[in-house]
Short mmCIF file of C-alpha atoms and ligand atoms in Angstrom, two decimals:
data_model
loop_
_atom_site.label_atom_id
_atom_site.label_comp_id
_atom_site.label_asym_id
_atom_site.label_seq_id
_atom_site.Cartn_x
_atom_site.Cartn_y
_atom_site.Cartn_z
CA MET A 357 -146.66 9.73 -2.33
CA LYS A 358 -144.37 10.46 0.83
CA TYR A 359 -141.95 13.53 0.89
CA ILE A 360 -138.36 13.07 2.31
CA SER A 361 -135.53 15.85 3.13
CA THR A 362 -132.94 16.33 0.43
CA ARG A 363 -130.22 16.15 3.70
CA GLY A 364 -132.00 13.42 5.02
CA GLY A 365 -132.92 14.19 8.02
CA MET A 366 -137.12 14.33 8.15
CA ALA A 367 -139.42 11.11 8.71
CA ALA A 368 -141.48 11.32 5.25
CA LEU A 369 -144.65 13.40 5.43
CA THR A 370 -147.56 14.42 3.17
CA PHE A 371 -148.54 16.58 0.98
CA SER A 372 -150.58 18.69 3.39
CA ASP A 373 -147.37 18.14 6.27
CA ILE A 374 -145.17 20.21 3.84
CA LEU A 375 -147.39 22.84 2.66
CA LEU A 376 -147.31 24.72 5.69
CA GLU A 377 -143.64 24.40 6.92
CA GLY A 378 -140.55 25.98 5.07
CA LEU A 379 -137.39 24.36 5.26
CA ALA A 380 -137.02 20.41 5.93
CA PRO A 381 -135.91 20.53 10.34
CA ASP A 382 -132.38 19.18 8.69
CA GLY A 383 -132.35 22.74 7.37
CA GLY A 384 -133.50 20.67 3.65
CA LEU A 385 -136.27 20.46 1.26
CA ALA A 386 -138.38 18.32 0.59
CA VAL A 387 -138.69 16.24 -2.17
CA PRO A 388 -141.11 13.66 -3.15
CA GLU A 389 -139.65 9.58 -2.21
CA SER A 390 -139.71 8.85 -5.89
CA LEU A 391 -141.22 11.06 -9.12
CA PRO A 392 -144.61 9.74 -10.79
CA GLN A 393 -144.16 8.47 -14.16
CA VAL A 394 -146.73 9.78 -17.02
CA SER A 395 -146.84 7.27 -19.34
CA GLU A 396 -147.00 8.33 -22.85
CA GLN A 397 -150.64 7.43 -23.29
CA THR A 398 -152.00 9.01 -20.19
CA LEU A 399 -150.20 11.78 -21.53
CA GLU A 400 -152.17 12.03 -25.02
CA SER A 401 -155.50 11.46 -23.32
CA TRP A 402 -154.87 14.96 -21.08
CA ARG A 403 -155.06 16.81 -24.99
CA GLY A 404 -157.58 18.78 -25.14
CA LEU A 405 -158.18 19.49 -21.03
CA PRO A 406 -159.01 22.66 -20.41
CA TYR A 407 -156.24 24.08 -17.86
CA ALA A 408 -157.87 23.47 -14.41
CA ASP A 409 -158.75 19.69 -14.99
CA LEU A 410 -155.08 18.90 -15.94
CA ALA A 411 -153.93 20.92 -13.03
CA PHE A 412 -155.64 18.33 -11.15
CA GLU A 413 -154.09 15.12 -13.53
CA VAL A 414 -151.22 17.02 -12.75
CA LEU A 415 -151.46 17.49 -9.01
CA SER A 416 -153.16 14.57 -7.74
CA LEU A 417 -150.12 12.85 -8.28
CA PHE A 418 -148.15 14.62 -5.84
CA ALA A 419 -151.35 15.56 -3.71
CA THR A 420 -152.34 11.74 -3.27
CA ASP A 421 -153.69 12.86 0.65
CA ILE A 422 -155.92 15.31 -0.59
CA PRO A 423 -159.63 13.76 -2.54
CA ALA A 424 -159.38 13.63 -6.01
CA ASP A 425 -162.86 15.73 -5.22
CA ASP A 426 -161.69 18.01 -3.19
CA LEU A 427 -158.54 18.73 -5.38
CA ARG A 428 -161.02 19.28 -8.21
CA ARG A 429 -162.58 21.87 -7.02
CA LEU A 430 -159.22 23.51 -5.72
CA THR A 431 -157.50 23.78 -9.03
CA ARG A 432 -160.80 25.11 -10.65
CA ALA A 433 -161.20 27.85 -8.56
CA ALA A 434 -157.92 28.89 -9.23
CA TYR A 435 -157.21 28.30 -12.43
CA THR A 436 -160.55 30.87 -13.82
CA GLN A 437 -160.89 33.18 -16.83
CA GLN A 438 -161.84 35.43 -14.61
CA ILE A 439 -158.59 35.49 -12.64
CA PHE A 440 -156.42 34.99 -15.34
CA ASN A 441 -157.09 37.69 -18.41
CA SER A 442 -157.59 34.52 -20.61
CA GLU A 443 -159.41 31.96 -21.87
CA ASP A 444 -156.64 29.89 -22.29
CA ILE A 445 -154.95 30.49 -18.78
CA VAL A 446 -151.26 29.95 -20.22
CA PRO A 447 -151.67 31.36 -23.93
CA LEU A 448 -148.67 30.22 -26.37
CA ARG A 449 -147.92 32.52 -29.23
CA PRO A 450 -145.45 32.63 -32.00
CA LEU A 451 -142.60 34.96 -31.98
CA ASN A 452 -140.24 34.27 -35.05
CA GLY A 453 -136.94 32.30 -35.78
CA GLY A 454 -138.71 28.74 -34.48
CA LEU A 455 -139.39 30.50 -30.87
CA SER A 456 -142.89 31.00 -29.55
CA LEU A 457 -144.16 32.55 -25.85
CA LEU A 458 -145.92 30.28 -23.11
CA GLY A 459 -147.67 33.24 -21.47
CA LEU A 460 -146.91 32.60 -18.07
CA SER A 461 -148.42 36.28 -16.46
CA GLU A 462 -152.00 36.43 -17.74
CA GLY A 463 -152.91 36.64 -13.13
CA PRO A 464 -153.80 39.72 -11.29
CA THR A 465 -149.95 40.60 -10.39
CA LEU A 466 -149.00 40.42 -14.22
CA ALA A 467 -145.70 38.11 -13.08
CA PHE A 468 -145.83 33.95 -13.37
CA LYS A 469 -145.63 33.82 -9.72
CA ASP A 470 -149.81 33.81 -9.37
CA MET A 471 -150.00 30.55 -11.54
CA ALA A 472 -148.36 28.78 -8.25
CA MET A 473 -149.59 30.90 -5.77
CA GLN A 474 -153.43 31.09 -7.02
CA PHE A 475 -153.24 27.32 -5.83
CA LEU A 476 -151.36 28.05 -2.95
CA GLY A 477 -154.42 30.50 -1.81
CA GLN A 478 -156.82 27.45 -2.68
CA VAL A 479 -155.15 24.35 -0.78
CA PHE A 480 -154.01 26.93 2.38
CA GLU A 481 -157.23 27.84 3.46
CA TYR A 482 -158.37 23.80 2.78
CA VAL A 483 -155.93 21.80 4.24
CA LEU A 484 -156.12 25.12 7.61
CA ALA A 485 -159.99 24.47 7.58
CA LYS A 486 -159.42 20.71 7.32
CA ARG A 487 -157.33 20.62 10.74
CA GLY A 488 -158.97 23.74 12.60
CA THR A 489 -156.13 26.01 12.39
CA THR A 490 -154.75 29.43 11.33
CA LEU A 491 -151.63 31.31 9.58
CA ASN A 492 -150.26 34.44 10.08
CA ILE A 493 -147.81 35.02 6.97
CA VAL A 494 -145.07 36.77 7.55
CA GLY A 495 -142.70 37.69 3.94
CA ALA A 496 -140.69 41.02 3.29
CA THR A 497 -140.97 41.49 -0.67
CA SER A 498 -139.59 43.47 -3.36
CA GLY A 499 -141.82 43.43 -5.32
CA ASP A 500 -143.45 40.13 -7.56
CA THR A 501 -143.82 37.23 -4.61
CA GLY A 502 -145.36 40.01 -1.95
CA SER A 503 -147.89 40.77 -4.16
CA ALA A 504 -148.63 37.26 -5.77
CA ALA A 505 -149.21 36.18 -2.35
CA GLU A 506 -151.70 38.89 -1.28
CA TYR A 507 -153.86 38.48 -3.86
CA ALA A 508 -154.12 34.68 -3.50
CA LEU A 509 -154.82 35.02 0.09
CA ARG A 510 -156.87 38.03 0.19
CA GLY A 511 -160.39 37.20 1.80
CA LYS A 512 -159.66 33.41 2.09
CA GLN A 513 -160.63 32.52 5.82
CA GLY A 514 -158.41 31.39 8.87
CA VAL A 515 -154.87 33.48 6.98
CA ALA A 516 -153.55 36.76 7.49
CA VAL A 517 -150.66 38.17 5.44
CA PHE A 518 -148.27 40.94 6.68
CA MET A 519 -146.07 41.76 3.65
CA LEU A 520 -142.93 44.21 4.55
CA SER A 521 -142.34 46.64 1.87
CA PRO A 522 -139.17 49.00 1.80
CA GLN A 523 -140.79 52.38 1.68
CA GLY A 524 -140.55 54.31 -1.28
CA ARG A 525 -138.41 50.74 -3.33
CA MET A 526 -140.63 49.87 -5.51
CA SER A 527 -142.37 50.77 -9.13
CA ALA A 528 -145.41 53.39 -8.63
CA PHE A 529 -147.15 49.97 -10.31
CA GLN A 530 -146.46 47.80 -8.07
CA ARG A 531 -146.79 49.53 -5.07
CA ALA A 532 -150.13 50.62 -6.11
CA GLN A 533 -150.63 46.73 -6.97
CA MET A 534 -150.38 46.03 -3.11
CA TYR A 535 -151.95 48.52 -1.11
CA SER A 536 -154.82 48.57 -2.96
CA LEU A 537 -156.13 45.84 -2.29
CA GLN A 538 -158.51 46.17 1.03
CA ASP A 539 -159.03 43.07 2.37
CA GLU A 540 -159.09 43.22 6.16
CA ASN A 541 -156.46 39.54 6.13
CA ILE A 542 -154.14 41.80 4.00
CA HIS A 543 -151.90 43.99 5.76
CA ASN A 544 -149.12 46.36 4.17
CA ILE A 545 -146.40 47.04 6.01
CA ALA A 546 -144.04 49.58 4.52
CA VAL A 547 -141.11 50.34 6.49
CA ARG A 548 -138.38 52.81 6.61
CA GLY A 549 -135.22 51.44 5.09
CA VAL A 550 -134.34 48.83 2.84
CA PHE A 551 -135.18 45.54 1.09
CA ASP A 552 -132.58 43.35 2.79
CA GLU A 553 -133.56 45.20 6.24
CA ALA A 554 -137.56 44.10 5.72
CA GLN A 555 -135.82 40.63 5.20
CA ASP A 556 -133.94 40.30 8.48
CA ILE A 557 -137.02 41.47 10.49
CA VAL A 558 -138.79 38.50 8.83
CA LYS A 559 -135.71 35.91 9.75
CA ALA A 560 -135.25 37.66 13.58
CA LEU A 561 -139.64 36.96 14.07
CA ALA A 562 -139.05 33.56 12.29
CA GLY A 563 -136.46 32.79 14.24
CA ASP A 564 -138.10 33.86 17.73
CA LEU A 565 -139.78 30.21 18.20
CA ALA A 566 -141.77 30.99 21.09
CA PHE A 567 -143.31 33.84 19.07
CA LYS A 568 -143.85 31.81 15.89
CA SER A 569 -145.49 29.29 17.30
CA LYS A 570 -147.96 31.84 19.66
CA TYR A 571 -148.80 33.11 16.52
CA ARG A 572 -148.47 30.71 14.09
CA LEU A 573 -146.06 32.56 11.90
CA GLY A 574 -145.62 30.98 8.35
CA ALA A 575 -143.86 32.19 4.84
CA VAL A 576 -144.88 31.31 1.24
CA ASN A 577 -141.55 31.18 -0.14
CA SER A 578 -140.57 29.66 -3.52
CA ILE A 579 -138.95 26.52 -1.44
CA ASN A 580 -142.65 25.98 -0.86
CA TRP A 581 -142.65 22.74 -2.74
CA ALA A 582 -146.33 23.03 -3.62
CA ARG A 583 -145.59 26.10 -5.51
CA ILE A 584 -142.70 23.72 -7.69
CA ALA A 585 -146.00 21.10 -8.22
CA ALA A 586 -148.29 23.98 -9.71
CA GLN A 587 -145.56 25.12 -11.73
CA VAL A 588 -144.93 21.43 -13.48
CA VAL A 589 -148.52 21.47 -15.26
CA TYR A 590 -147.64 24.06 -17.32
CA TYR A 591 -144.76 22.62 -18.61
CA PHE A 592 -147.38 19.58 -19.79
CA HIS A 593 -149.59 22.01 -20.71
CA GLY A 594 -146.94 23.77 -22.88
CA TRP A 595 -145.84 20.36 -24.35
CA LEU A 596 -149.32 19.81 -24.97
CA ARG A 597 -150.15 22.86 -27.61
CA ALA A 598 -147.11 22.87 -29.01
CA THR A 599 -146.58 19.43 -30.28
CA SER A 600 -149.48 17.11 -31.92
CA LYS A 601 -148.20 13.67 -31.95
CA PRO A 602 -146.90 11.86 -29.09
CA GLY A 603 -143.14 11.60 -28.63
CA GLN A 604 -142.81 15.01 -29.97
CA GLN A 605 -139.61 16.48 -28.43
CA VAL A 606 -139.72 20.46 -26.68
CA SER A 607 -137.47 22.75 -25.83
CA PHE A 608 -137.76 25.46 -22.84
CA ALA A 609 -136.36 28.75 -22.33
CA VAL A 610 -137.19 30.20 -18.73
CA PRO A 611 -135.70 33.31 -17.41
CA SER A 612 -134.42 32.44 -13.59
CA GLY A 613 -133.42 33.44 -10.60
CA ASN A 614 -134.22 31.16 -7.64
CA PHE A 615 -134.54 27.94 -10.17
CA GLY A 616 -137.88 27.60 -8.73
CA ASN A 617 -139.41 27.82 -12.31
CA ILE A 618 -136.81 25.57 -14.51
CA LEU A 619 -136.83 23.29 -11.18
CA SER A 620 -140.71 22.39 -11.78
CA GLY A 621 -139.36 21.51 -15.84
CA HIS A 622 -136.64 19.67 -14.15
CA ILE A 623 -139.84 17.47 -12.44
CA ALA A 624 -141.77 16.95 -16.39
CA ARG A 625 -139.13 16.25 -17.84
CA SER A 626 -138.06 13.67 -14.94
CA MET A 627 -141.75 12.51 -15.05
CA GLY A 628 -141.42 11.32 -18.77
CA LEU A 629 -142.50 14.77 -20.61
CA PRO A 630 -140.66 14.75 -23.92
CA ILE A 631 -138.44 18.07 -22.91
CA ARG A 632 -135.55 18.32 -25.15
CA ARG A 633 -133.35 21.18 -23.85
CA LEU A 634 -134.59 23.35 -20.61
CA VAL A 635 -132.25 26.55 -21.06
CA LEU A 636 -131.79 28.78 -18.62
CA ALA A 637 -130.85 31.72 -18.46
CA THR A 638 -130.15 34.59 -16.36
CA ASN A 639 -128.91 38.35 -16.46
CA GLU A 640 -125.66 39.70 -15.44
CA ASN A 641 -126.27 37.60 -12.40
CA ASN A 642 -125.29 34.56 -13.38
CA VAL A 643 -124.52 31.98 -10.49
CA LEU A 644 -126.42 29.41 -12.38
CA GLU A 645 -125.12 30.35 -15.93
CA GLU A 646 -121.76 29.79 -14.27
CA PHE A 647 -122.61 26.49 -12.73
CA PHE A 648 -124.01 25.17 -15.63
CA ARG A 649 -120.78 26.09 -17.95
CA SER A 650 -118.00 25.51 -16.02
CA GLY A 651 -119.90 22.69 -12.66
CA VAL A 652 -118.76 24.90 -9.91
CA TYR A 653 -121.50 26.36 -7.76
CA ARG A 654 -120.17 29.61 -5.64
CA PRO A 655 -123.00 31.69 -4.42
CA ARG A 656 -122.55 35.69 -4.46
CA PRO A 657 -123.01 37.40 -1.32
CA ALA A 658 -125.96 40.25 -1.40
CA GLU A 659 -122.70 43.17 -2.57
CA GLN A 660 -121.97 41.67 -5.56
CA THR A 661 -125.41 41.39 -6.78
CA TYR A 662 -126.14 43.31 -9.35
CA ALA A 663 -128.94 45.41 -9.27
CA THR A 664 -130.43 45.10 -12.58
CA SER A 665 -132.88 46.01 -15.33
CA SER A 666 -134.93 42.41 -14.89
CA PRO A 667 -134.50 42.83 -10.73
CA SER A 668 -137.01 39.66 -10.32
CA MET A 669 -133.95 37.66 -11.12
CA ASP A 670 -131.05 39.24 -9.02
CA ILE A 671 -130.85 36.67 -6.71
CA SER A 672 -127.28 34.94 -6.24
CA ARG A 673 -128.18 32.39 -3.90
CA ALA A 674 -130.59 30.10 -5.19
CA SER A 675 -132.98 28.40 -3.03
CA ASN A 676 -134.26 25.93 -4.79
CA PHE A 677 -130.97 24.86 -6.61
CA GLU A 678 -130.16 21.76 -3.81
CA ARG A 679 -133.46 19.96 -5.24
CA PHE A 680 -131.90 19.79 -9.05
CA VAL A 681 -127.98 18.90 -7.34
CA PHE A 682 -130.16 15.54 -5.22
CA ASP A 683 -130.80 14.61 -8.50
CA LEU A 684 -127.57 14.98 -9.97
CA VAL A 685 -126.21 13.53 -7.50
CA GLY A 686 -128.02 10.10 -7.67
CA ARG A 687 -130.23 11.37 -4.30
CA ASP A 688 -127.01 10.84 -1.95
CA ALA A 689 -128.74 12.82 1.28
CA GLY A 690 -125.14 12.13 2.43
CA ARG A 691 -123.66 14.14 -0.33
CA VAL A 692 -126.24 16.46 -0.40
CA LYS A 693 -125.45 17.74 3.18
CA GLU A 694 -121.67 17.36 2.34
CA LEU A 695 -122.11 20.05 -0.66
CA TRP A 696 -123.47 22.24 1.45
CA ALA A 697 -121.23 22.00 4.24
CA ALA A 698 -118.81 22.89 1.74
CA VAL A 699 -120.50 25.98 0.34
CA ALA A 700 -120.81 27.46 4.19
CA ARG A 701 -117.16 26.19 4.94
CA ASP A 702 -115.21 27.57 1.70
CA GLY A 703 -118.01 29.42 -0.60
CA SER A 704 -118.38 26.55 -3.17
CA PHE A 705 -118.52 22.98 -4.48
CA ASP A 706 -117.44 21.53 -7.77
CA LEU A 707 -119.25 18.89 -9.60
CA SER A 708 -117.48 19.41 -13.01
CA ASP A 709 -116.76 15.50 -12.71
CA LEU A 710 -121.05 15.28 -13.92
CA LYS A 711 -120.57 18.12 -16.15
CA PRO A 712 -121.03 15.72 -19.56
CA GLU A 713 -124.53 14.28 -18.07
CA PHE A 714 -125.68 18.21 -17.25
CA GLU A 715 -127.19 17.71 -20.74
CA SER A 716 -127.07 14.75 -21.81
CA ARG A 717 -128.83 13.21 -19.04
CA TYR A 718 -130.91 16.08 -17.49
CA GLY A 719 -131.13 18.46 -20.96
CA PHE A 720 -129.39 21.20 -18.95
CA VAL A 721 -127.91 24.62 -20.83
CA SER A 722 -127.83 27.84 -20.00
CA GLY A 723 -126.43 31.50 -21.04
CA ALA A 724 -126.55 35.09 -20.14
CA SER A 725 -127.97 38.42 -20.60
CA SER A 726 -127.27 41.84 -20.07
CA HIS A 727 -128.44 45.52 -20.02
CA ASP A 728 -128.22 45.77 -23.54
CA ASP A 729 -128.77 42.64 -24.81
CA ARG A 730 -132.18 42.93 -22.89
CA LEU A 731 -133.05 46.47 -24.87
CA ALA A 732 -132.05 45.13 -27.98
CA THR A 733 -133.98 41.62 -27.64
CA ILE A 734 -136.95 43.89 -26.65
CA ARG A 735 -136.92 46.01 -29.75
CA SER A 736 -136.04 43.22 -32.19
CA VAL A 737 -138.62 40.89 -31.02
CA TYR A 738 -141.19 44.29 -31.48
CA GLU A 739 -140.13 45.06 -34.59
CA GLU A 740 -139.88 41.47 -36.33
CA THR A 741 -143.09 40.21 -35.06
CA GLY A 742 -144.89 43.86 -32.89
CA VAL A 743 -145.25 41.20 -29.84
CA LEU A 744 -143.61 43.69 -26.67
CA ILE A 745 -141.80 41.50 -24.05
CA ASP A 746 -140.77 42.05 -20.50
CA PRO A 747 -137.04 42.59 -19.44
CA HIS A 748 -137.51 39.17 -18.02
CA THR A 749 -138.57 37.13 -20.65
CA ALA A 750 -136.20 39.37 -22.64
CA ASP A 751 -133.52 37.53 -21.25
CA GLY A 752 -134.99 34.08 -21.94
CA VAL A 753 -135.60 34.90 -25.35
CA LYS A 754 -131.76 36.07 -25.73
CA VAL A 755 -130.08 33.00 -24.46
CA ALA A 756 -133.14 30.47 -25.84
CA ARG A 757 -131.88 32.37 -29.84
CA GLU A 758 -128.70 30.17 -28.83
CA PHE A 759 -130.25 27.65 -28.32
CA VAL A 760 -132.78 27.44 -30.99
CA GLU A 761 -133.02 23.91 -33.26
CA SER A 762 -135.13 22.78 -36.52
CA GLY A 763 -137.63 21.12 -35.74
CA VAL A 764 -137.63 21.33 -32.54
CA PRO A 765 -140.58 23.84 -30.86
CA MET A 766 -138.35 26.47 -28.31
CA LEU A 767 -140.82 27.48 -25.79
CA VAL A 768 -139.71 30.96 -24.13
CA LEU A 769 -141.61 31.58 -20.98
CA GLU A 770 -142.87 34.61 -20.25
CA THR A 771 -142.45 35.44 -16.86
CA ALA A 772 -144.22 38.96 -16.62
CA LEU A 773 -145.89 41.28 -18.94
CA PRO A 774 -143.91 44.72 -19.98
CA ALA A 775 -146.48 47.00 -17.95
CA LYS A 776 -145.06 46.32 -15.01
CA PHE A 777 -140.95 46.41 -15.77
CA SER A 778 -142.23 50.11 -18.08
CA GLU A 779 -139.17 52.04 -17.79
CA THR A 780 -136.96 49.27 -19.51
CA ILE A 781 -139.45 49.04 -22.25
CA GLU A 782 -139.55 53.04 -22.17
CA GLU A 783 -135.47 52.72 -22.50
CA ALA A 784 -136.02 50.24 -25.18
CA LEU A 785 -138.69 51.73 -27.56
CA GLY A 786 -138.84 55.32 -26.25
CA ARG A 787 -142.39 54.71 -25.10
CA PRO A 788 -143.91 53.26 -22.18
CA ALA A 789 -145.98 49.84 -21.95
CA THR A 790 -149.36 50.12 -21.16
CA PRO A 791 -150.90 47.84 -17.95
CA PRO A 792 -154.13 45.83 -19.17
CA GLY A 793 -157.20 47.40 -19.88
CA ASN A 794 -158.26 46.80 -16.34
CA LEU A 795 -156.16 47.73 -14.17
CA ALA A 796 -155.75 51.31 -16.18
CA ASP A 797 -156.71 53.40 -13.01
CA LEU A 798 -155.26 50.98 -10.15
CA GLU A 799 -152.65 53.86 -9.55
CA SER A 800 -155.71 56.06 -8.63
CA LEU A 801 -157.61 53.78 -6.05
CA PRO A 802 -157.21 54.23 -3.07
CA GLN A 803 -154.10 52.66 -0.81
CA ARG A 804 -154.24 50.50 2.56
CA VAL A 805 -150.74 50.68 4.22
CA GLN A 806 -148.90 51.17 7.34
CA THR A 807 -145.71 52.94 7.57
CA MET A 808 -143.41 52.24 10.60
CA ASP A 809 -139.63 52.23 11.29
CA CYS A 810 -137.64 49.85 10.53
CA ASP A 811 -137.18 47.63 13.63
CA GLN A 812 -138.08 44.45 14.56
CA ALA A 813 -140.38 45.70 18.26
CA SER A 814 -142.77 48.13 16.01
CA VAL A 815 -143.36 44.97 13.26
CA ARG A 816 -143.75 42.70 16.48
CA ARG A 817 -146.20 45.27 17.89
CA TYR A 818 -148.26 45.33 14.92
CA ILE A 819 -148.52 41.72 14.26
CA GLU A 820 -149.37 40.99 17.74
CA ALA A 821 -152.11 43.45 18.01
CA ASN A 822 -153.62 42.61 14.19
CA ALA A 823 -152.94 37.71 13.64
CA LYS A 824 -155.24 35.64 12.88
CA VAL A 825 -155.99 33.80 16.12
C1 PLP B 1070 -139.26 35.38 -9.45
C2 PLP B 1070 -139.41 35.60 -10.87
C3 PLP B 1070 -138.24 35.30 -12.21
C4 PLP B 1070 -137.28 34.21 -11.42
O1 PLP B 1070 -138.26 33.17 -11.67
P1 PLP B 1070 -137.14 31.54 -10.27
O2 PLP B 1070 -137.85 30.45 -10.08
O3 PLP B 1070 -136.77 32.12 -8.98
O4 PLP B 1070 -136.12 31.11 -11.34
C5 PLP B 1070 -138.28 35.67 -13.30
N1 PLP B 1070 -138.83 36.80 -13.98
C6 PLP B 1070 -139.64 37.42 -13.17
C7 PLP B 1070 -140.59 37.80 -13.83
C8 PLP B 1070 -140.14 36.46 -11.36
O5 PLP B 1070 -140.96 37.13 -11.30
#
């Protein structure tokens, strides 16, 4: 399996080659040259596999340059009952009205980013050791991604993490989650500024090519193909758990922001998994919902991005969307290049001529949810089923209900646990959500964090002094 760029300007590379890179050199994203197909017979042979072994089967189709025994060892190290607070790793729980919850948030940071990041931590360490090199991950986070990266890379050989966070802008739980890590290769840097300023520092450092190569800076952002591939696994797992015979159709509803999670569903469907619909749910930041409704893609600048009560979906420029558009335009890299040039020039592009195919050919439908919808959904699910869902998952449930069909199981992806967003649970139900038992005293643990001014020079000095060499 070789990987090419959605914009056509990259020599074909292996899975391990693209693992440590960000954007392709032409500004595009790495995608498989062609997608592997999974036959009905193969799919049936995977019934009953433990999650780690299913992950091996699916990932071996993408990571063809990693020997099978090694890859199996990596998936078995990533997906353990000890790391994921669940024997099933990804439990499937019935709700009502034809809906079920696919539990992607049993990992250490209580959000679905752990699903891909735990594999990424294993495969990073493996590839770095093989190539005899080291990597310094530099990132900025406002919550979920940074903590998932830290938990996946803590204590790993050959890699250090420098994670910038805006001082005083995360919830007490989120702060405790990150700052309580005592591993020497994890560096929490709280900067006196807001997230966008922290992000600008990271961009400036990565843009300084001499600094970047001297300190071997890397990233673990959501465009990383290994993350997309690892997320494909749980669509297969969900289908296998929700069906009992070949060819049965299942729909998935996906709370979406950067289009990473649902892109993995699109890949699974393109590999032959019998997925009927991919239901894309947004919050008030509905750029993607607008595209699937109208065919016009018009990303918005930061000042038009609302701060909502499902904050991990407050995204108006979906970085993975280009990979779907590549398929939509018949894998025509020249066309993709033109479309993104149009976004840069005019602020949008119009694919409304292809709109009839969004659902008929690709299974995509979409909807949006508001703060009031979110509260009402958390309340109604709790009252009707006794299950407490988080605000992001509530956006998924709200939109899923609009598209549920009799005889077709609708699996809503649970992208976070309610304890992570307890303020909104309290607003909906009048009482907070409690964290799982093993995290009850998280906020009282000692914290390890460097606080500094929000300027590039301070962060640069800190990395120079602490980078893995
Ligand atoms: C990241 C995240 C999302 C959005 O996922 P994308 O892959 O960016 O579409 C939704 N919910 C939660 C809780 C998240 O952390």
